[in-house]
XYZ file of C-alpha atoms in Angstrom:
738
model
C -0.139 32.431 14.023
C 2.599 30.466 12.083
C 2.299 26.885 11.990
C 4.068 23.928 10.802
C 4.881 24.792 7.186
C 4.916 28.552 7.666
C 8.122 30.778 7.834
C 9.622 31.129 11.231
C 9.003 34.783 12.451
C 12.574 36.541 12.636
C 13.718 37.829 15.857
C 16.526 39.293 17.788
C 17.747 40.001 21.449
C 20.435 39.954 24.092
C 22.125 36.401 24.502
C 22.506 36.849 28.127
C 24.404 33.260 28.467
C 27.098 34.278 26.074
C 26.709 38.008 25.876
C 26.225 38.617 22.330
C 23.450 39.430 20.168
C 21.319 36.567 18.962
C 19.589 37.012 15.385
C 17.359 34.124 14.332
C 17.860 34.919 10.668
C 21.519 34.860 11.113
C 21.427 31.166 11.419
C 19.598 30.350 8.230
C 20.863 26.961 6.776
C 20.917 25.313 10.226
C 18.289 23.461 12.037
C 17.169 25.687 14.934
C 15.600 24.281 18.145
C 13.509 27.151 19.595
C 12.020 26.611 22.941
C 10.030 28.772 25.089
C 10.459 28.183 28.750
C 10.572 30.157 32.203
C 12.340 29.895 35.235
C 9.314 28.894 37.434
C 8.040 25.888 35.081
C 9.214 22.357 36.605
C 8.796 20.663 33.019
C 10.861 23.562 31.467
C 13.505 22.514 34.029
C 13.595 19.082 33.197
C 14.071 19.992 29.600
C 17.050 22.104 29.910
C 19.777 19.356 30.302
C 17.992 17.513 27.503
C 18.621 20.759 25.435
C 22.009 20.985 26.704
C 23.032 17.482 25.608
C 21.711 18.150 22.271
C 23.483 21.483 21.937
C 26.880 19.581 22.991
C 26.202 16.434 20.855
C 25.507 18.749 17.627
C 28.077 21.232 18.229
C 29.580 22.083 14.786
C 27.150 19.795 12.837
C 24.622 22.598 11.675
C 22.116 22.509 14.768
C 21.376 25.422 16.913
C 19.633 25.624 20.123
C 17.972 28.848 21.124
C 15.834 29.270 24.538
C 13.365 32.355 24.786
C 12.783 33.285 28.580
C 9.152 34.135 28.483
C 8.647 35.296 32.375
C 10.363 37.369 35.029
C 13.531 39.050 34.170
C 16.949 38.369 32.359
C 18.543 38.013 35.688
C 15.999 35.180 36.832
C 16.880 33.290 33.419
C 20.534 33.679 33.916
C 20.358 32.351 37.368
C 17.939 29.352 36.390
C 20.072 28.295 33.433
C 23.393 28.540 34.363
C 22.496 26.874 37.450
C 21.527 23.924 35.192
C 24.867 24.237 33.404
C 23.264 25.580 30.130
C 25.845 27.033 27.581
C 23.275 27.410 24.684
C 22.034 30.910 23.636
C 19.299 32.272 25.538
C 17.248 35.653 25.493
C 14.500 37.435 27.418
C 11.183 37.761 25.492
C 10.802 41.562 25.702
C 9.346 42.128 22.282
C 6.577 39.606 22.220
C 8.456 37.159 20.620
C 6.303 34.215 22.217
C 3.146 35.949 21.115
C 4.332 36.096 17.398
C 4.786 32.191 17.511
C 1.776 31.166 20.015
C -0.734 34.110 20.512
C -2.792 33.384 23.388
C 0.001 32.186 25.664
C -0.112 28.339 24.567
C 1.701 26.875 27.235
C 5.106 25.965 28.167
C 7.548 24.204 27.359
C 6.686 24.957 23.732
C 9.457 23.812 21.090
C 9.635 24.578 17.615
C 12.135 22.989 15.083
C 12.899 25.317 12.158
C 14.368 23.757 8.997
C 17.438 24.885 7.070
C 14.885 27.049 4.823
C 13.632 28.891 8.026
C 10.116 27.195 7.830
C 8.692 25.496 10.968
C 8.774 21.895 10.619
C 7.536 20.760 14.256
C 5.301 22.263 16.416
C 5.737 20.539 19.833
C 3.992 21.509 23.184
C 4.827 20.042 26.555
C 7.738 18.235 28.136
C 9.287 14.940 26.558
C 11.672 12.775 26.782
C 15.352 13.273 25.269
C 15.087 10.480 23.002
C 11.698 11.770 21.760
C 13.143 15.165 21.262
C 16.150 13.734 19.492
C 13.846 11.503 17.418
C 11.693 14.877 16.370
C 15.358 16.546 15.538
C 16.386 13.576 13.442
C 13.189 13.502 11.444
C 13.960 17.446 10.293
C 17.956 16.295 9.706
C 16.903 13.401 7.582
C 14.203 15.120 5.708
C 13.408 13.231 2.475
C 11.661 14.973 -0.640
C 8.253 15.558 -0.112
C 5.426 13.489 -1.612
C 2.333 14.403 -3.477
C -0.150 10.965 -2.831
C -3.515 10.642 -4.377
C -5.811 7.908 -2.867
C -7.817 6.804 -5.878
C -10.583 4.614 -4.477
C -13.143 2.096 -5.942
C -16.523 3.255 -4.775
C -18.607 1.115 -7.239
C -21.420 -1.235 -5.849
C -19.793 -4.330 -6.004
C -17.586 -2.960 -2.993
C -20.543 -3.134 -0.744
C -20.389 -7.136 -0.659
C -18.112 -8.917 1.685
C -15.241 -11.019 0.592
C -15.916 -15.002 0.351
C -14.456 -15.435 3.890
C -17.252 -12.914 5.434
C -16.535 -10.059 7.734
C -16.301 -6.402 6.797
C -17.634 -5.438 3.232
C -14.475 -4.675 0.784
C -15.473 -0.836 0.944
C -15.006 -0.836 4.723
C -11.629 -2.815 4.711
C -10.269 -0.428 2.239
C -11.612 2.654 4.244
C -9.803 1.156 7.347
C -6.608 0.435 5.444
C -6.457 3.957 3.842
C -7.324 5.623 7.245
C -4.509 3.655 9.164
C -1.934 5.135 6.667
C -3.464 8.436 6.758
C -2.945 8.326 10.755
C 0.218 6.887 10.199
C 1.420 9.968 8.118
C 0.507 12.139 11.064
C 3.527 11.214 12.889
C 5.539 10.245 9.673
C 4.766 12.741 7.087
C 6.548 15.860 6.308
C 5.456 19.546 6.445
C 5.294 19.507 2.664
C 3.558 15.858 2.145
C 0.253 16.536 0.630
C -2.754 13.879 0.136
C -5.595 13.921 -2.070
C -8.662 11.934 -2.160
C -10.354 10.727 -5.461
C -13.298 8.295 -5.648
C -14.627 6.510 -8.787
C -17.881 4.920 -9.630
C -20.633 6.006 -12.242
C -18.190 8.925 -12.349
C -14.970 10.573 -10.698
C -15.309 12.930 -7.686
C -12.526 14.352 -5.818
C -12.458 16.020 -2.342
C -11.731 19.911 -2.103
C -11.646 21.764 1.101
C -13.146 25.347 2.090
C -9.743 26.691 0.688
C -10.244 25.066 -2.383
C -7.357 22.653 -1.677
C -7.444 19.185 -3.625
C -4.100 18.264 -2.148
C -3.654 18.666 1.546
C -0.784 19.115 3.633
C -0.934 16.039 5.800
C 0.083 16.987 9.343
C -2.512 19.690 9.574
C -5.418 18.223 7.653
C -5.040 14.726 8.681
C -8.334 14.518 10.662
C -10.358 15.935 7.817
C -8.844 13.323 5.490
C -9.804 10.602 7.401
C -13.217 11.920 8.095
C -13.771 12.366 4.279
C -12.397 8.716 3.464
C -15.009 7.129 6.007
C -17.843 9.275 4.969
C -17.813 8.435 1.304
C -20.741 6.054 -0.190
C -21.060 4.229 -3.342
C -22.473 4.128 -6.728
C -23.017 1.363 -9.410
C -20.314 1.082 -11.909
C -16.385 1.465 -12.410
C -15.073 4.454 -14.057
C -11.605 3.844 -13.243
C -10.065 5.655 -16.291
C -11.985 8.799 -14.891
C -10.780 8.407 -11.561
C -6.956 7.919 -12.672
C -7.144 11.111 -15.167
C -8.525 13.045 -12.242
C -5.679 12.223 -10.008
C -3.137 12.933 -12.942
C -4.970 16.131 -13.478
C -4.452 17.379 -9.981
C -0.984 16.085 -9.297
C 0.487 17.588 -12.280
C -0.858 21.033 -11.564
C 2.314 22.773 -10.701
C 3.605 21.019 -7.714
C 7.638 20.223 -7.497
C 6.665 17.173 -5.243
C 7.400 13.445 -5.838
C 4.060 12.141 -7.325
C 2.538 9.080 -6.418
C -1.241 7.499 -6.641
C -2.388 4.393 -4.894
C -5.140 3.056 -7.333
C -7.586 0.428 -5.536
C -10.347 -1.331 -7.325
C -12.094 -4.685 -7.193
C -13.713 -4.791 -10.933
C -13.219 -4.189 -14.373
C -13.637 -0.494 -15.882
C -16.961 -0.369 -17.532
C -17.541 3.812 -18.081
C -15.436 5.666 -20.597
C -12.775 6.745 -20.840
C -10.901 3.586 -19.805
C -7.334 2.913 -19.304
C -6.169 1.250 -22.803
C -3.247 -0.106 -24.280
C -2.314 1.781 -27.484
C 0.801 0.241 -29.190
C 3.619 -0.249 -26.568
C 1.941 2.375 -24.301
C -1.074 3.281 -22.104
C -3.755 5.994 -22.698
C -6.866 7.196 -20.984
C -9.330 7.267 -24.055
C -12.619 6.300 -25.205
C -11.969 2.752 -26.269
C -15.425 1.387 -27.293
C -16.153 -2.074 -26.091
C -18.507 -3.031 -23.402
C -19.975 -0.100 -21.167
C -22.372 0.041 -18.132
C -23.393 3.469 -18.302
C -23.089 6.932 -19.606
C -19.761 8.473 -20.319
C -18.222 10.108 -17.229
C -17.788 13.867 -16.965
C -13.900 13.383 -17.622
C -12.549 13.853 -21.016
C -11.002 11.026 -22.844
C -6.956 12.145 -23.507
C -5.944 10.534 -26.802
C -2.235 10.524 -27.590
C -1.082 11.226 -24.115
C 0.842 8.572 -22.385
C 0.204 7.730 -18.787
C 3.940 7.793 -18.213
C 4.065 11.769 -19.461
C 2.391 12.491 -15.701
C 5.774 11.385 -14.277
C 3.504 9.781 -11.405
C 4.265 6.461 -9.868
C 1.035 4.304 -9.561
C 0.801 1.529 -6.986
C -2.384 -0.662 -8.117
C -4.032 -2.673 -5.743
C -6.879 -5.623 -7.246
C -9.282 -6.996 -4.793
C -11.611 -10.149 -5.376
C -11.719 -12.656 -8.233
C -9.102 -11.847 -10.593
C -10.291 -11.714 -14.304
C -8.950 -9.879 -17.254
C -8.220 -6.474 -15.394
C -5.386 -8.025 -13.208
C -3.318 -8.263 -16.236
C -4.107 -4.262 -16.884
C -3.403 -3.162 -13.244
C 0.044 -4.542 -13.356
C 1.050 -3.370 -16.762
C -0.083 0.231 -15.365
C 2.179 -0.098 -12.319
C 4.951 -1.474 -14.443
C 4.841 1.163 -17.012
C 4.883 3.839 -14.055
C 7.480 2.432 -11.891
C 4.913 1.142 -8.899
C 3.883 -2.178 -7.631
C 0.671 -4.145 -8.354
C -0.183 -6.305 -5.575
C -3.655 -8.376 -5.631
C -5.532 -10.024 -2.979
C -8.793 -12.557 -3.004
C -8.543 -11.915 0.869
C -8.799 -8.217 1.554
C -9.522 -8.631 5.246
C -5.996 -10.291 5.913
C -3.993 -8.646 3.236
C -5.372 -5.037 2.163
C -3.872 -3.061 5.061
C -0.511 -4.696 4.671
C -0.542 -4.087 1.032
C -1.364 -0.144 1.640
C 1.256 0.140 4.327
C 3.702 -1.443 2.091
C 2.812 0.902 -1.032
C 2.955 3.822 1.745
C 6.576 2.820 2.617
C 7.459 2.366 -1.183
C 6.286 6.065 -1.771
C 8.144 7.353 1.520
C 11.431 5.489 0.632
C 13.490 8.378 0.967
C 12.738 8.199 4.590
C 13.433 4.363 4.498
C 10.531 3.039 6.443
C 9.992 -0.401 6.118
C 7.557 -3.158 7.451
C 9.706 -4.876 10.198
C 6.720 -7.134 11.490
C 3.213 -8.185 10.366
C 1.057 -10.869 12.031
C -2.337 -11.794 12.457
C -4.031 -13.450 15.514
C -7.077 -13.695 17.470
C -8.075 -12.256 20.816
C -11.090 -14.936 22.060
C -13.483 -13.460 24.393
C -12.375 -15.810 27.359
C -8.705 -14.951 27.247
C -7.042 -11.997 28.961
C -4.402 -11.121 26.565
C -2.673 -12.311 23.083
C 1.160 -11.834 22.555
C 3.191 -10.917 19.561
C 6.912 -10.698 19.337
C 9.117 -8.866 17.174
C 12.808 -7.893 16.566
C 14.491 -4.571 16.264
C 17.821 -4.135 14.936
C 20.646 -1.577 16.198
C 19.981 1.250 13.591
C 16.194 1.359 13.637
C 15.580 5.071 15.042
C 11.970 5.362 15.073
C 9.035 2.504 15.162
C 5.205 2.828 14.702
C 3.219 -0.184 16.252
C -0.014 -0.430 14.814
C -2.938 -2.808 16.049
C -5.957 -3.154 13.929
C -9.245 -5.318 14.088
C -12.383 -6.120 12.358
C -15.099 -3.324 12.350
C -17.887 -5.765 12.296
C -16.571 -7.696 15.247
C -16.811 -4.935 17.306
C -14.576 -4.643 20.515
C -11.941 -2.140 21.828
C -8.413 -3.082 21.729
C -5.012 -1.867 22.647
C -1.357 -3.068 23.396
C 1.489 -2.609 25.788
C 5.148 -3.026 24.599
C 8.154 -4.543 26.626
C 11.596 -3.880 25.477
C 14.164 -6.639 25.152
C 15.211 -6.252 28.855
C 11.525 -6.647 30.003
C 11.121 -3.020 30.718
C 7.414 -1.679 30.198
C 7.475 1.070 27.963
C 5.293 4.361 29.195
C 3.656 5.196 25.725
C 1.498 7.915 27.350
C 0.333 10.250 24.674
C 2.201 8.413 22.018
C -0.799 5.898 22.121
C -3.617 7.000 19.844
C -6.848 5.123 19.970
C -9.354 5.075 17.119
C -12.487 3.334 16.321
C -10.919 -0.294 14.912
C -7.366 0.374 15.246
C -4.653 1.938 17.574
C -0.971 3.094 17.107
C 2.224 4.311 18.958
C 5.294 5.980 17.473
C 8.668 5.263 19.509
C 11.708 7.083 19.099
C 14.929 4.886 19.702
C 16.770 4.667 22.020
C 14.367 4.983 24.638
C 15.321 7.012 28.043
C 12.897 6.122 30.773
C 13.310 7.385 34.409
C 16.739 8.424 33.746
C 17.764 4.894 32.436
C 18.396 4.160 28.737
C 16.525 1.254 27.454
C 18.116 -1.314 24.854
C 15.968 -1.719 21.788
C 18.268 -4.509 19.958
C 16.615 -7.692 20.255
C 13.075 -9.382 20.855
C 10.130 -7.155 21.987
C 6.730 -8.281 23.436
C 3.726 -6.939 22.294
C 0.822 -7.738 24.876
C -2.727 -7.195 23.404
C -5.701 -6.874 25.824
C -9.252 -5.245 25.374
C -12.727 -6.038 25.252
C -14.187 -7.930 22.785
C -17.731 -8.568 21.446
C -19.340 -11.884 20.719
C -16.643 -14.710 20.523
C -13.786 -12.300 20.008
C -11.940 -10.212 17.692
C -9.366 -11.253 15.045
C -6.512 -8.730 14.890
C -3.430 -7.488 12.572
C -0.061 -6.292 14.149
C 2.434 -4.181 12.291
C 5.492 -2.530 12.999
C 6.916 -0.026 10.795
C 10.733 0.774 11.475
C 12.672 3.734 9.950
C 16.020 2.746 9.243
C 18.428 4.855 7.103
C 21.200 1.818 7.238
C 19.099 -1.153 6.119
C 17.045 -1.257 3.322
C 14.935 -4.396 2.164
C 12.429 -4.882 -0.732
C 11.264 -7.555 -3.188
C 11.553 -6.665 -6.905
C 8.143 -6.641 -8.646
C 7.469 -8.919 -11.554
C 8.075 -6.997 -14.718
C 6.018 -8.952 -17.112
C 2.882 -11.466 -17.238
C 3.826 -14.855 -16.332
C 1.947 -18.103 -17.564
C 1.792 -21.486 -16.129
C 5.184 -23.459 -16.281
C 7.245 -20.323 -16.078
C 9.752 -19.796 -13.400
C 9.064 -16.815 -11.470
C 12.422 -15.313 -9.793
C 11.325 -13.689 -6.286
C 14.364 -11.254 -5.942
C 15.144 -10.171 -2.458
C 17.491 -7.024 -2.117
C 18.757 -6.507 1.426
C 21.642 -4.029 2.008
C 23.377 -2.515 4.901
C 24.936 0.707 4.819
C 24.594 0.419 1.107
C 26.272 -3.184 1.019
C 24.588 -6.445 0.070
C 23.829 -8.663 2.729
C 22.862 -12.272 1.452
C 23.662 -14.611 4.401
C 20.387 -14.838 6.466
C 19.047 -17.152 9.106
C 15.663 -17.826 7.485
C 13.291 -16.698 4.929
C 9.718 -17.535 5.584
C 7.339 -17.403 2.672
C 3.732 -17.453 2.620
C 2.023 -18.559 -0.611
C -1.540 -17.615 -1.142
C -3.897 -18.638 -4.032
C -7.412 -20.105 -4.627
C -8.084 -23.752 -4.132
C -9.456 -23.806 -7.779
C -8.706 -21.606 -10.873
C -11.128 -19.205 -11.905
C -11.469 -20.890 -14.994
C -12.504 -24.329 -13.368
C -14.673 -22.396 -10.992
C -16.613 -20.885 -14.002
C -16.863 -24.335 -15.563
C -18.883 -25.601 -12.794
C -21.704 -23.307 -13.732
C -23.556 -24.479 -17.178
C -25.947 -22.100 -16.803
C -25.967 -18.260 -18.057
C -25.146 -15.525 -16.044
C -28.806 -14.331 -15.822
C -29.986 -17.618 -14.833
C -27.327 -17.831 -12.322
C -28.268 -14.454 -10.732
C -31.885 -15.478 -10.335
C -30.348 -18.527 -8.200
C -28.280 -16.482 -6.187
C -30.309 -13.480 -5.892
C -27.421 -11.387 -6.967
C -28.045 -7.964 -8.552
C -26.746 -7.362 -12.135
C -27.488 -4.045 -12.860
C -25.140 -2.352 -15.439
C -23.753 -5.838 -16.472
C -25.836 -6.514 -19.899
C -22.919 -5.721 -21.888
C -20.474 -7.981 -19.883
C -21.896 -11.333 -19.242
C -18.276 -12.493 -17.871
C -18.354 -9.604 -15.364
C -22.006 -10.533 -14.489
C -20.943 -14.244 -13.960
C -18.120 -13.388 -11.964
C -20.273 -11.168 -9.534
C -22.790 -13.910 -9.338
C -20.467 -16.646 -8.422
C -18.682 -14.433 -5.956
C -22.162 -13.987 -4.262
C -23.184 -17.939 -4.272
C -22.874 -19.095 -0.554
C -22.471 -22.833 -2.069
C -18.601 -21.422 -3.626
C -17.765 -19.487 -0.563
C -14.727 -21.922 0.698
C -13.589 -22.376 -2.708
C -13.286 -18.702 -3.059
C -11.009 -18.295 0.088
C -7.278 -18.767 -0.714
C -4.841 -21.457 0.697
C -2.078 -20.218 2.411
C 1.059 -22.451 2.382
C 3.931 -21.725 4.488
C 7.420 -22.658 3.600
C 10.769 -21.982 5.550
C 14.423 -21.976 4.513
C 15.540 -23.071 7.809
C 13.205 -26.030 7.952
C 14.255 -27.127 4.426
C 10.956 -26.579 2.606
C 11.873 -23.595 0.664
C 14.961 -23.210 -1.835
C 16.727 -20.169 -2.719
C 19.930 -18.943 -4.882
C 22.299 -16.450 -4.027
C 24.933 -14.329 -5.679
C 26.967 -11.488 -4.225
C 23.970 -8.764 -4.472
C 20.603 -10.612 -3.863
C 18.834 -13.598 -2.942
C 16.499 -15.300 -5.282
C 13.696 -17.769 -4.708
C 12.813 -19.562 -7.950
C 8.963 -20.423 -7.969
C 7.592 -22.919 -10.654
C 4.157 -21.427 -11.546
C 1.632 -24.340 -11.675
C -1.751 -22.909 -11.667
C -3.363 -19.859 -13.451
C -4.619 -17.396 -11.705
C -3.601 -14.516 -8.760
C -0.681 -15.712 -6.581
C 0.684 -13.634 -3.787
C 3.792 -14.175 -1.974
C 4.516 -12.528 1.758
C 8.412 -13.067 2.290
C 9.692 -12.306 5.825
C 13.473 -12.732 6.337
C 15.688 -12.499 9.652
C 19.649 -12.266 9.687
C 21.982 -11.043 12.098
C 25.038 -8.817 11.497
C 27.840 -7.411 13.731
C 26.695 -3.993 12.856
C 22.934 -4.107 13.168
C 22.135 -7.031 15.461
C 18.587 -8.926 14.410
C 17.029 -7.690 11.384
C 13.674 -8.942 10.370
C 11.663 -7.409 7.471
C 8.327 -8.469 5.575
C 7.513 -7.434 1.916
C 4.802 -8.814 -0.720
C 4.898 -9.634 -4.162
C 1.936 -10.344 -6.362
C 1.751 -12.156 -9.636
C -1.213 -13.038 -12.088
C -0.574 -16.277 -13.935
C -1.833 -16.695 -17.308
C -2.894 -20.218 -18.820
C -0.400 -20.100 -21.286
C -0.711 -21.686 -24.698
C -3.574 -23.917 -25.955
C -2.379 -27.281 -26.494
C -3.957 -28.928 -29.408
C -3.595 -32.516 -27.731
C -5.281 -31.340 -24.476
C -7.997 -29.226 -26.412
C -11.577 -31.020 -26.729
C -13.153 -30.313 -30.172
C -16.755 -31.316 -31.646
C -18.287 -30.181 -34.671
C -21.295 -30.190 -37.074
C -20.970 -29.658 -40.863
C -23.819 -27.586 -42.507
C -24.594 -27.574 -45.984
C -26.541 -25.343 -48.357
C -27.392 -25.262 -51.854
C -24.473 -22.703 -52.386
C -22.601 -22.553 -49.173
C -21.138 -24.786 -46.608
C -20.137 -24.079 -43.052
C -19.169 -25.632 -39.489
C -20.402 -25.127 -36.032
C -17.536 -25.884 -33.614
C -17.596 -26.482 -29.950
C -14.296 -26.048 -28.428
C -12.694 -26.513 -24.807
C -9.386 -25.123 -25.147
C -6.795 -26.464 -22.482
C -3.041 -25.819 -21.964
C -0.764 -28.574 -21.875
C -1.288 -29.315 -18.179
C -4.877 -29.981 -18.856
C -5.889 -26.718 -17.570
C -8.755 -24.741 -18.831
C -7.736 -21.582 -20.548
C -10.997 -19.884 -19.458
C -13.689 -17.705 -20.490
C -13.121 -14.047 -21.714
C -10.667 -15.104 -24.563
C -13.072 -15.238 -27.444
C -11.237 -12.436 -29.314
C -8.078 -14.587 -29.386
C -9.606 -17.027 -31.782
C -9.277 -16.842 -35.576
C -9.831 -19.306 -38.512
C -8.426 -19.607 -42.297
C -9.295 -21.960 -44.890
C -5.830 -22.724 -45.915
C -5.550 -19.796 -48.401
C -7.021 -16.746 -46.223
C -8.714 -15.874 -43.162
C -12.713 -16.796 -43.261
C -15.267 -15.275 -41.019
C -15.723 -16.811 -37.662
C -18.399 -15.960 -35.107
C -17.235 -16.945 -31.433
C -19.558 -17.262 -28.826
C -18.088 -17.493 -25.136
C -20.306 -19.851 -23.245
C -18.438 -18.389 -19.853
C -17.690 -22.195 -18.827
C -14.300 -22.506 -20.702
C -15.950 -23.399 -23.965
C -16.450 -21.664 -26.897
C -19.098 -21.796 -29.728
C -17.638 -21.180 -33.152
C -19.706 -20.586 -36.411
C -17.860 -20.440 -39.650
C -20.114 -19.863 -42.733
C -20.105 -18.557 -46.246
C -17.598 -21.116 -47.566
C -18.390 -21.803 -51.287
C -19.466 -25.115 -51.620
C -16.959 -27.480 -53.652
C -16.894 -31.314 -54.633
C -13.336 -31.785 -52.597
C -12.560 -30.888 -49.071
C -12.030 -27.523 -47.614
C -9.124 -27.655 -45.060
C -10.212 -25.276 -41.938
C -7.813 -24.231 -39.228
C -8.704 -22.806 -35.811
C -5.683 -20.329 -34.464
C -5.573 -19.282 -30.595
C -3.589 -16.103 -30.701
C -2.106 -16.593 -34.179
C -1.296 -20.293 -33.667
C -3.355 -23.216 -34.959
C -5.421 -25.181 -32.298
C -7.241 -27.297 -34.463
C -7.221 -28.369 -37.989
C -10.045 -30.426 -39.926
C -11.648 -30.499 -43.534
C -15.240 -29.665 -44.762
C -16.206 -32.021 -46.957
C -18.153 -31.074 -49.981
C -20.563 -33.015 -52.323
């Protein structure tokens, strides 16, 4: 039985409508709607006028309609079709055409859409409205380049913990987000789109089905993929380099598809090989440094630049952002991807995954037209969300998700701008903790074409457990006329820098810079990670004993141990929740600059750490009507240079018979008085005015550093000492001799 992605079986027969011979292969290079029907079938009768309308509208534009009459006689078919006004080709099935496509008589009407390459692209059983039929046809007309997508997922032990706000563990939040985009691709994916699953913990592992496929065609394997995503457990460590190399090896094994990977992690890599900067590029190599366990089974690839794999990598960081945030941003920048991070995955992660997927599918022009969060309380009958659609949107997928830990069973109803309730029927798909529906536009319902331009109403109802359920509502719009995105930051920024958030909005390839409103939601921690660490004046292991936090595998990384223990401390729960601030152009709390091509929001960066900006725009144009779009950028802000005037230093001189030295306690701060933070011991060096001297730096993990300078030959004069941070002097002093 040929399925989606298989060559369409050829056939020939007498076209009894036009009294000619019809051969399927003679229409190679056209898009073919092949419909199996019978004169006695009422659903087939309803579908014939819709096929006729498409036949007339696309005449001369490379679309062919052919109906195969599967029962009765040619005379029955001729009388039936001419009575309905059909003029497209039709043949009588006298040579088992239907059984070649659908063995066992699969029911009618049964429609196949065959691509220009004579490959089956759609397999559609049952009657459907004309707008839905046209939508499926346009999916094939506007086929983009197929993609190969590897989902590279961190399943280390730390993913079992919940974020500071509580709720589902990070692992479950990641599984939900990955499952949602898999379900989304069932409707939006193309025949040749493929997905692979890679997990990394103590080692890397990869799913392979019974056909030994590692990259599975999505439309026919989505159920298998979502099952595997949700079945995987966790290990202990973080073999990120091994996971990424496994994805590269599979993606480059002979496919001509465009290559993408979405990498999600919550911690620092601690198993060899690691993604490591070598000169101006990155390789996956055995880099030394601290490790938590044995080498993974994946060999290092020294000398191989990760950009040579021709794969765009979107990176996602979850949790307290430490030294690995810069690495994730560098990986994304080097390969043409986006880095997005979050300290609040319960609110952000599914949005980030959907934004990354939209970027992977940019050839099909999907975009997030709406994203909102809300709560359906147990005592309420319903919650309502509103969204807007523009004229050129041809297809939307509406998604509703809710927290798994809160339970419940939610669904939604859609009302168009004129108040009409849409009959979603089989388009509504219900899952454990999310549901979605795809609607082709415009909508024909009960013989009436409903307007889709304007404000829609989404009514959310259902049963909740306990006090209620938090939910997320999304609308993904496919639109080939309107394009919107934010430019990702291309470098690491520091406190005091101005981050230009560049908004690119085009309509029919022409820039749009006049908007009604821009709403920006900024999210960052109340207290910087460095300040949080400074409040812990105990070692990581003492802290672990207090919080009963397991620290297995962290012996060689005290900073990682401290961050893990800090995240588990209930006393710091509120401080680890990001603060969200809303600003609006319309309300006067947001400023922007415009030129002929783009809108720029200049943001002065005032605090070190992770900052995310969710930007939503709305405007109205004569061509498109109301345009609403949402995107998100993330930047990790470094503390900047050490300032000698702000840095605190205390020292003790050590005198011996032949040598002298010093014990220096230093708390480096930037010009704004902010701690530079732990994890920077390797950035310090020392000189005696003539040459470098040996210095031992011990990171106290609270923003202070213990520095020992020894083996300086004693002299009767003074020996000048200079401490440098990143090559620039931060403190100067003298060690007095006898």
